[in-house]
Coordinates of C-alpha atoms in Angstrom, one line a residue:
X1184 CA -39.0 40.6 19.7
X1185 CA -38.2 41.2 16.5
X1186 CA -41.8 40.6 15.2
X1187 CA -42.9 43.6 17.7
X1188 CA -39.8 44.8 17.9
X1189 CA -40.7 47.0 14.9
X1190 CA -42.0 50.6 15.3
X1191 CA -45.8 50.7 15.7
X1192 CA -48.0 53.4 14.4
X1193 CA -48.5 55.7 17.3
X1194 CA -52.3 56.5 18.5
X1195 CA -52.5 60.8 19.3
X1196 CA -54.3 60.0 23.7
X1197 CA -55.8 63.9 22.4
X1198 CA -57.7 63.1 19.4
X1199 CA -58.5 59.8 21.7
X1200 CA -59.9 61.9 24.5
X1201 CA -61.4 64.5 23.1
X1202 CA -64.7 62.2 22.0
X1203 CA -67.5 63.2 23.5
X1204 CA -69.5 60.6 26.5
X1205 CA -72.8 59.8 25.4
X1206 CA -74.9 56.4 26.3
X1207 CA -76.4 55.0 24.1
X1208 CA -77.2 51.1 23.6
X1209 CA -75.0 50.1 20.4
X1210 CA -76.9 49.3 16.9
X1211 CA -74.4 46.4 15.8
X1212 CA -71.6 44.5 18.5
X1213 CA -68.1 46.7 19.1
X1214 CA -65.4 44.4 20.9
X1215 CA -65.3 46.1 24.1
X1216 CA -61.5 47.2 26.0
X1217 CA -60.2 44.5 28.7
X1218 CA -59.0 46.5 32.1
X1219 CA -54.9 46.2 31.8
X1220 CA -53.8 44.2 34.7
X1221 CA -50.1 44.4 37.5
X1222 CA -47.9 47.1 36.8
X1223 CA -49.8 48.0 32.8
X1224 CA -53.1 48.9 34.9
X1225 CA -50.5 52.0 37.2
X1226 CA -50.4 54.9 36.6
X1227 CA -52.3 58.5 34.2
X1228 CA -52.2 57.0 31.0
X1229 CA -54.4 54.0 31.4
X1230 CA -56.7 56.4 33.6
X1231 CA -56.3 58.7 30.3
X1232 CA -56.4 55.9 27.4
X1233 CA -59.3 54.3 29.8
X1234 CA -61.1 57.4 28.9
X1235 CA -60.5 58.2 26.3
X1236 CA -62.0 54.5 24.7
X1237 CA -64.6 54.4 26.5
X1238 CA -65.8 58.4 25.0
X1239 CA -64.9 56.6 21.5
X1240 CA -67.6 53.9 22.9
X1241 CA -69.7 56.3 23.8
X1242 CA -70.3 57.9 20.9
X1243 CA -70.2 54.6 18.4
X1244 CA -73.4 53.7 20.5
X1245 CA -75.0 57.0 19.7
X1246 CA -73.0 57.4 16.6
X1247 CA -73.0 54.0 14.6
X1248 CA -72.3 55.7 11.0
X1249 CA -69.3 57.7 13.1
X1250 CA -66.3 55.9 11.0
X1251 CA -63.7 58.9 12.7
X1252 CA -64.8 57.4 16.4
X1253 CA -64.4 54.2 14.6
X1254 CA -61.2 54.3 13.0
X1255 CA -59.5 56.0 15.9
X1256 CA -61.4 52.8 17.8
X1257 CA -59.5 50.8 16.0
X1258 CA -55.7 52.6 16.2
X1259 CA -56.4 52.5 20.3
X1260 CA -56.6 49.1 20.4
X1261 CA -53.6 48.6 18.1
X1262 CA -51.6 50.2 20.1
X1263 CA -53.2 48.0 23.8
X1264 CA -52.4 45.2 21.7
X1265 CA -49.2 46.0 22.0
X1266 CA -48.7 47.8 25.4
X1267 CA -50.7 44.3 27.2
X1268 CA -49.2 41.6 24.1
X1269 CA -52.7 41.0 23.6
X1270 CA -52.5 41.0 19.8
X1271 CA -54.6 38.5 19.1
X1272 CA -58.1 39.7 20.7
X1273 CA -56.9 43.8 19.6
X1274 CA -55.3 42.8 16.7
X1275 CA -58.9 40.9 15.7
X1276 CA -61.3 44.2 17.8
X1277 CA -59.0 46.6 15.5
X1278 CA -59.3 44.6 11.9
X1279 CA -63.1 44.3 12.3
X1280 CA -63.0 47.9 12.9
X1281 CA -61.2 49.3 9.7
X1282 CA -63.4 46.8 7.6
X1283 CA -65.9 48.9 9.1
X1284 CA -64.7 52.2 8.5
X1285 CA -62.9 50.5 4.9
X1286 CA -66.8 49.8 4.3
X1287 CA -67.8 52.4 4.4
X1288 CA -65.7 54.5 2.6
X1289 CA -63.2 51.7 0.2
X1290 CA -60.6 55.2 0.0
X1291 CA -60.3 56.1 4.0
X1292 CA -55.8 56.7 3.8
X1293 CA -55.6 56.3 7.7
X1294 CA -57.9 52.4 7.8
X1295 CA -55.9 51.8 4.6
X1296 CA -52.6 52.3 6.4
X1297 CA -54.0 50.9 10.2
X1298 CA -54.6 47.7 7.9
X1299 CA -51.5 47.6 6.4
X1300 CA -49.6 48.5 9.6
X1301 CA -52.7 45.1 11.0
X1302 CA -51.1 42.6 8.4
X1303 CA -47.6 43.2 9.1
X1304 CA -48.3 42.6 13.1
X1305 CA -49.7 39.9 12.3
X1306 CA -46.8 38.4 10.3
X1307 CA -49.2 38.8 6.7
X1308 CA -46.5 40.8 5.3
X1309 CA -47.3 40.3 1.1
X1310 CA -50.8 42.2 1.9
X1311 CA -49.9 44.3 4.2
X1312 CA -47.7 45.3 1.3
X1313 CA -50.1 45.3 -1.3
X1314 CA -52.2 47.3 1.4
X1315 CA -49.5 49.9 1.7
X1316 CA -49.0 50.6 -1.8
X1317 CA -52.6 50.7 -2.6
X1318 CA -52.2 54.1 0.1
X1319 CA -49.7 55.3 -1.3
X1320 CA -52.1 56.0 -4.9
X1321 CA -54.1 58.0 -2.2
X1322 CA -51.5 59.6 -0.2
X1323 CA -48.0 60.0 -1.4
X1324 CA -46.7 62.8 1.2
X1325 CA -47.1 61.0 4.6
X1326 CA -44.3 60.2 5.8
X1327 CA -46.8 57.3 7.5
X1328 CA -47.3 56.0 4.7
X1329 CA -43.5 55.3 3.2
X1330 CA -42.9 53.9 7.4
X1331 CA -45.3 51.2 6.1
X1332 CA -43.1 49.9 2.8
X1333 CA -39.6 49.9 4.5
X1334 CA -41.3 47.5 6.7
X1335 CA -43.0 45.1 4.3
X1336 CA -40.3 45.6 2.0
X1337 CA -37.4 45.1 4.8
X1338 CA -39.4 41.4 5.5
X1339 CA -39.5 40.4 2.0
X1340 CA -36.1 40.0 1.5
X1341 CA -36.2 43.6 -1.1
X1342 CA -33.8 45.8 0.7
X1343 CA -32.6 48.1 -1.9
X1344 CA -36.8 49.8 -1.5
X1345 CA -36.4 49.3 2.3
X1346 CA -33.7 51.6 2.0
X1347 CA -35.9 54.2 -1.3
X1348 CA -38.6 53.9 1.2
X1349 CA -36.9 55.1 4.3
X1350 CA -35.0 58.1 3.0
X1351 CA -38.2 58.9 1.6
X1352 CA -39.5 58.5 4.7
X1353 CA -36.4 60.4 6.8
X1354 CA -37.0 63.2 3.7
X1355 CA -40.9 63.7 4.6
X1356 CA -41.3 63.8 8.4
X1357 CA -38.0 62.6 10.2
X1358 CA -38.7 61.5 13.4
X1359 CA -39.0 58.4 15.9
X1360 CA -40.0 55.7 14.2
X1361 CA -38.3 57.1 10.8
X1362 CA -34.6 56.6 13.4
X1363 CA -35.4 53.6 14.2
X1364 CA -37.0 52.4 10.3
X1365 CA -32.4 54.3 9.9
X1366 CA -30.9 51.8 12.3
X1367 CA -32.6 48.5 11.8
X1368 CA -31.8 49.0 8.0
X1369 CA -27.7 49.8 9.2
X1370 CA -27.6 46.7 12.1
X1371 CA -28.9 44.4 8.7
X1372 CA -25.9 45.6 6.9
X1373 CA -23.6 45.7 8.9
X1374 CA -23.1 48.9 10.0
X1375 CA -23.9 48.5 13.7
X1376 CA -21.7 52.3 14.5
X1377 CA -24.5 53.7 12.3
X1378 CA -27.1 51.8 14.1
X1379 CA -26.5 52.8 17.4
X1380 CA -26.5 56.1 16.6
X1381 CA -30.4 55.9 14.4
X1382 CA -31.4 54.7 17.2
X1383 CA -30.2 56.9 19.8
X1384 CA -32.3 59.9 17.7
X1385 CA -35.1 58.1 18.1
X1386 CA -35.5 57.3 21.1
X1387 CA -34.0 61.8 22.2
X1388 CA -37.1 61.9 19.9
X1389 CA -39.8 60.1 22.0
X1390 CA -41.3 61.1 25.5
X1391 CA -40.0 59.6 28.4
X1392 CA -42.2 56.8 29.4
X1393 CA -44.1 56.6 26.2
X1394 CA -44.4 53.1 25.6
X1395 CA -42.5 52.8 22.1
X1396 CA -40.0 55.8 23.6
X1397 CA -38.8 52.4 26.2
X1398 CA -39.5 49.9 23.0
X1399 CA -36.6 51.9 21.6
X1400 CA -34.9 52.2 24.4
X1401 CA -34.6 48.6 24.6
X1402 CA -33.8 48.1 20.5
X1403 CA -31.3 50.8 21.3
X1404 CA -29.9 48.0 24.3
X1405 CA -30.6 44.7 22.3
X1406 CA -27.7 47.1 19.7
X1407 CA -24.8 47.6 22.4
X1408 CA -26.1 44.2 23.2
X1409 CA -25.1 42.4 20.4
X1410 CA -22.1 44.3 19.7
X1411 CA -20.4 43.2 22.5
X1412 CA -21.0 46.4 25.3
X1413 CA -22.9 44.4 28.1
X1414 CA -22.9 47.3 30.3
X1415 CA -24.1 50.0 28.1
X1416 CA -27.3 46.8 26.9
X1417 CA -27.6 46.8 31.1
X1418 CA -27.7 50.4 31.0
X1419 CA -31.1 51.4 28.8
X1420 CA -33.0 48.5 30.3
X1421 CA -32.5 50.2 33.8
X1422 CA -33.3 53.3 32.1
X1423 CA -36.4 51.6 30.1
X1424 CA -38.2 50.1 33.7
X1425 CA -37.2 53.5 36.0
X1426 CA -39.4 55.4 33.0
X1427 CA -41.9 52.7 32.8
X1428 CA -42.0 50.3 35.6
X1429 CA -42.5 46.7 34.9
X1430 CA -42.2 47.2 31.3
X1431 CA -42.2 43.1 29.9
X1432 CA -38.7 43.9 27.7
X1433 CA -37.0 46.4 29.8
X1434 CA -36.7 43.4 33.0
X1435 CA -36.8 40.3 29.3
X1436 CA -33.1 42.8 28.2
X1437 CA -32.1 42.2 32.5
X1438 CA -32.6 39.2 32.1
X1439 CA -30.7 38.2 29.7
X1440 CA -28.1 40.7 31.5
X1441 CA -28.5 38.5 34.7
X1442 CA -28.0 35.4 32.4
X1443 CA -24.9 36.2 30.4
X1444 CA -23.3 36.3 33.9
X1445 CA -24.0 33.2 34.9
X1446 CA -27.4 34.3 37.2
X1447 CA -29.4 32.3 35.4
X1448 CA -31.5 32.7 38.5
X1449 CA -31.9 36.6 38.1
X1450 CA -32.8 35.9 35.1
X1451 CA -35.4 33.7 35.4
X1452 CA -37.3 35.7 38.2
X1453 CA -37.1 38.1 35.6
X1454 CA -38.7 36.2 32.7
X1455 CA -40.9 35.3 34.7
X1456 CA -42.5 38.7 35.7
X1457 CA -41.6 39.3 32.2
X1458 CA -44.9 37.8 31.3
X1459 CA -47.3 38.2 34.0
X1460 CA -48.2 41.5 32.5
X1461 CA -47.3 40.9 28.5
X1462 CA -48.2 38.3 26.4
X1463 CA -45.4 36.9 23.9
X1464 CA -43.9 33.7 23.2
X1465 CA -40.4 34.9 23.0
X1466 CA -40.3 35.1 26.8
X1467 CA -42.2 31.1 27.2
X1468 CA -38.6 30.3 24.2
X1469 CA -35.8 32.2 26.0
X1470 CA -37.4 31.1 29.4
X1471 CA -36.4 27.4 28.2
X1472 CA -33.2 28.3 27.5
X1473 CA -32.4 29.3 30.6
X1474 CA -34.1 26.6 32.3
X1475 CA -32.3 24.6 29.9
X1476 CA -28.1 26.3 31.4
X1477 CA -29.9 26.1 35.0
X1478 CA -30.2 22.4 35.1
X1479 CA -34.2 22.7 34.9
X1480 CA -34.6 19.8 32.3
X1481 CA -38.7 19.0 33.5
X1482 CA -39.0 23.4 33.5
X1483 CA -37.0 23.6 30.1
X1484 CA -39.2 20.6 28.4
X1485 CA -42.5 22.3 29.5
X1486 CA -42.0 25.6 28.6
X1487 CA -40.7 24.3 24.9
X1488 CA -44.1 22.4 25.3
X1489 CA -45.7 25.4 26.2
X1490 CA -43.8 27.8 23.6
X1491 CA -44.1 25.3 20.5
X1492 CA -48.6 25.0 21.4
X1493 CA -48.7 29.5 21.9
X1494 CA -47.5 29.0 17.9
X1495 CA -48.9 26.2 16.2
X1496 CA -52.3 28.4 17.6
X1497 CA -51.0 31.0 16.0
X1498 CA -50.4 29.8 13.3
X1499 CA -53.8 27.9 12.6
X1500 CA -55.6 31.0 12.9
X1501 CA -53.4 32.4 9.6
X1502 CA -53.6 29.5 7.9
X1503 CA -57.8 29.6 8.9
X1504 CA -57.8 33.0 8.3
X1505 CA -55.7 35.2 4.8
X1506 CA -56.4 38.9 7.2
X1507 CA -56.2 37.2 10.0
X1508 CA -53.5 34.6 12.8
X1509 CA -49.9 35.3 12.9
X1510 CA -48.2 33.3 11.0
X1511 CA -45.6 31.8 13.0
X1512 CA -43.2 29.1 10.8
X1513 CA -40.5 30.8 11.3
X1514 CA -40.4 30.9 15.2
X1515 CA -42.0 27.0 15.0
X1516 CA -38.9 26.1 13.2
X1517 CA -37.0 26.7 16.2
X1518 CA -39.4 26.2 18.2
X1519 CA -38.8 22.3 17.1
X1520 CA -35.7 22.3 17.2
X1521 CA -35.3 23.2 20.9
X1522 CA -37.6 19.9 21.1
X1523 CA -35.2 18.0 18.2
X1524 CA -38.6 17.6 16.2
X1525 CA -36.4 18.2 13.0
X1526 CA -38.8 17.1 10.6
X1527 CA -41.2 19.7 12.1
X1528 CA -39.1 21.9 11.7
X1529 CA -38.1 20.9 8.1
X1530 CA -41.7 21.3 7.8
X1531 CA -42.8 24.7 9.2
X1532 CA -39.0 26.1 7.9
X1533 CA -39.9 25.5 4.1
X1534 CA -43.1 27.2 5.0
X1535 CA -42.1 30.0 5.7
X1536 CA -39.0 30.8 2.7
X1537 CA -42.1 30.0 0.3
X1538 CA -44.3 33.0 1.4
X1539 CA -40.9 34.7 1.9
X1540 CA -37.3 33.2 -0.3
X1541 CA -35.4 36.8 -0.5
X1542 CA -35.5 37.1 3.1
X1543 CA -32.7 36.9 5.2
X1544 CA -33.8 36.1 8.5
X1545 CA -35.8 33.4 7.1
X1546 CA -33.1 31.5 4.7
X1547 CA -30.5 31.9 7.8
X1548 CA -33.7 29.4 9.6
X1549 CA -33.6 27.5 6.7
X1550 CA -29.0 26.9 6.3
X1551 CA -30.0 26.6 10.8
X1552 CA -32.8 23.7 10.3
X1553 CA -30.8 21.9 7.5
X1554 CA -27.5 22.3 10.2
X1555 CA -28.7 20.4 12.7
X1556 CA -30.2 17.4 9.9
X1557 CA -26.9 17.4 8.6
X1558 CA -27.5 18.3 5.5
X1559 CA -24.5 20.4 6.0
X1560 CA -23.9 21.2 2.3
X1561 CA -27.7 22.5 1.2
X1562 CA -27.4 24.7 3.7
X1563 CA -24.3 26.5 2.3
X1564 CA -27.0 27.0 -0.2
X1565 CA -28.9 29.3 2.6
X1566 CA -26.2 31.0 4.5
X1567 CA -25.6 32.5 1.6
X1568 CA -28.4 34.3 0.7
X1569 CA -29.4 35.2 4.6
X1570 CA -25.3 36.9 4.4
X1571 CA -25.7 39.0 1.6
X1572 CA -26.6 42.2 3.6
X1573 CA -23.2 41.8 5.1
X1574 CA -24.8 41.4 8.9
X1575 CA -22.4 41.3 11.7
X1576 CA -24.6 39.6 13.5
X1577 CA -22.7 37.0 16.1
X1578 CA -25.5 34.2 15.8
X1579 CA -25.2 34.6 12.1
X1580 CA -22.0 34.7 12.1
X1581 CA -21.6 31.2 14.5
X1582 CA -23.8 30.0 12.2
X1583 CA -22.0 30.1 9.4
X1584 CA -19.3 29.0 10.5
X1585 CA -20.4 26.0 12.1
X1586 CA -21.9 25.4 8.8
X1587 CA -18.8 26.5 6.1
X1588 CA -16.1 23.8 9.1
X1589 CA -18.2 21.4 8.5
X1590 CA -18.4 21.5 4.6
X1591 CA -14.0 21.6 5.3
X1592 CA -13.7 25.0 4.4
X1593 CA -11.7 25.3 8.2
X1594 CA -9.7 28.0 7.6
X1595 CA -12.9 30.2 7.0
X1596 CA -15.2 29.0 8.9
X1597 CA -13.0 28.9 12.1
X1598 CA -12.1 33.2 11.8
X1599 CA -16.3 33.5 11.4
X1600 CA -16.3 31.7 14.6
X1601 CA -13.8 33.7 16.4
X1602 CA -15.2 37.2 15.4
X1603 CA -18.6 35.6 16.5
X1604 CA -17.5 34.6 20.7
X1605 CA -15.3 37.9 19.9
X1606 CA -18.3 40.0 19.9
X1607 CA -21.1 38.7 22.1
X1608 CA -20.1 34.9 23.0
X1609 CA -23.4 34.8 25.4
X1610 CA -25.9 35.6 22.9
X1611 CA -26.9 31.6 22.1
X1612 CA -24.4 28.9 24.7
X1613 CA -25.8 27.2 22.2
X1614 CA -23.1 28.2 19.2
X1615 CA -20.7 29.2 21.6
X1616 CA -20.2 26.0 23.5
X1617 CA -19.9 24.0 19.9
X1618 CA -18.0 26.7 18.6
X1619 CA -15.2 26.9 21.4
X1620 CA -15.2 23.0 20.8
X1621 CA -14.6 23.2 17.7
X1622 CA -11.5 25.8 17.6
X1623 CA -10.4 23.0 20.4
X1624 CA -10.0 20.5 19.0
X1625 CA -7.9 22.7 15.3

């Protein structure tokens, strides 16, 4: 979820709807809008969005040099990618439009910010950081650009700098995106009560039913989930579904809550429903575990292979396109662990580590892949870096405890495993089962 769970920039639909409707043939190819289907096509939001985008397309047909309309269309397509999960199409369409704007106006601040945001979405973090810095030189008083700099520095593992950027953002414009970033920084530094408080503020700052508000509500539910409070987590997922029917990430949250009760059949149905509306490899990845837990090994194998195929396709595109294509090597490392292809898992973990050696999540990935390969001493080197911010994530604690236990540091390792199981034993059944087995052997 993490990749798409960052607060994206907000499209101002009122501005989009103001576009003038004039119909003429385009002078150059402009990416078209795709139809939504199912729950995503229901309600006034889609009608308003569709009308606004069609208006922008019409304006560009009559005025191909209208860079403001081109920029608004790029922003709208970025939001469509977020809503539908069809990032390969909409991110590519938005990037094409932004490149056209920047070719005409190289110092267009908004276009640079949008391009930076696209790079971050596609996991081109170093490039996104460079573009955001370039934008800040043009306008050092924009709260939005500091949000981009917060995200980019987090992903590159520059956590002190990320805190500085988030503070600047909140000083300039305290709002939903600003509070959400504070929440994440508090979470990775082990301050879960503070993270929850900030995410509650973010949720209250948004309009009920909008995608970015319900994304934030789901993120709040997830914070309760990793804190062990499944009742509150479920309540927030239900609220998100009520406010935005069929919202895929809320359905996935309800699926996890069903899995906590070991009602795997219901959990699978929730994830299948989520997959109907949004294309997200994470749903296939989590279904792999659910099918296995539900005693359906063939379905689990099929889903694991589908997850790898989706990720490999994105990674191949990224390797051939410097600006676009989702870098997915960290995700591929975990996917290959589920098919027990340990050499491939290590290969992709190393590729991601070469890009972001200071990021705690990347170091955790390296540590866990090496642990699965039986290289415990080497795994511990990376785990020490992964824990440097003081994160209390139960999965991280459990993995750290297992590594220490294999190195003979049983007291310290078992204490971490016990803490992990006490907080949220349901988050990772594999780690929970291995941890319980190790503790029982004392």
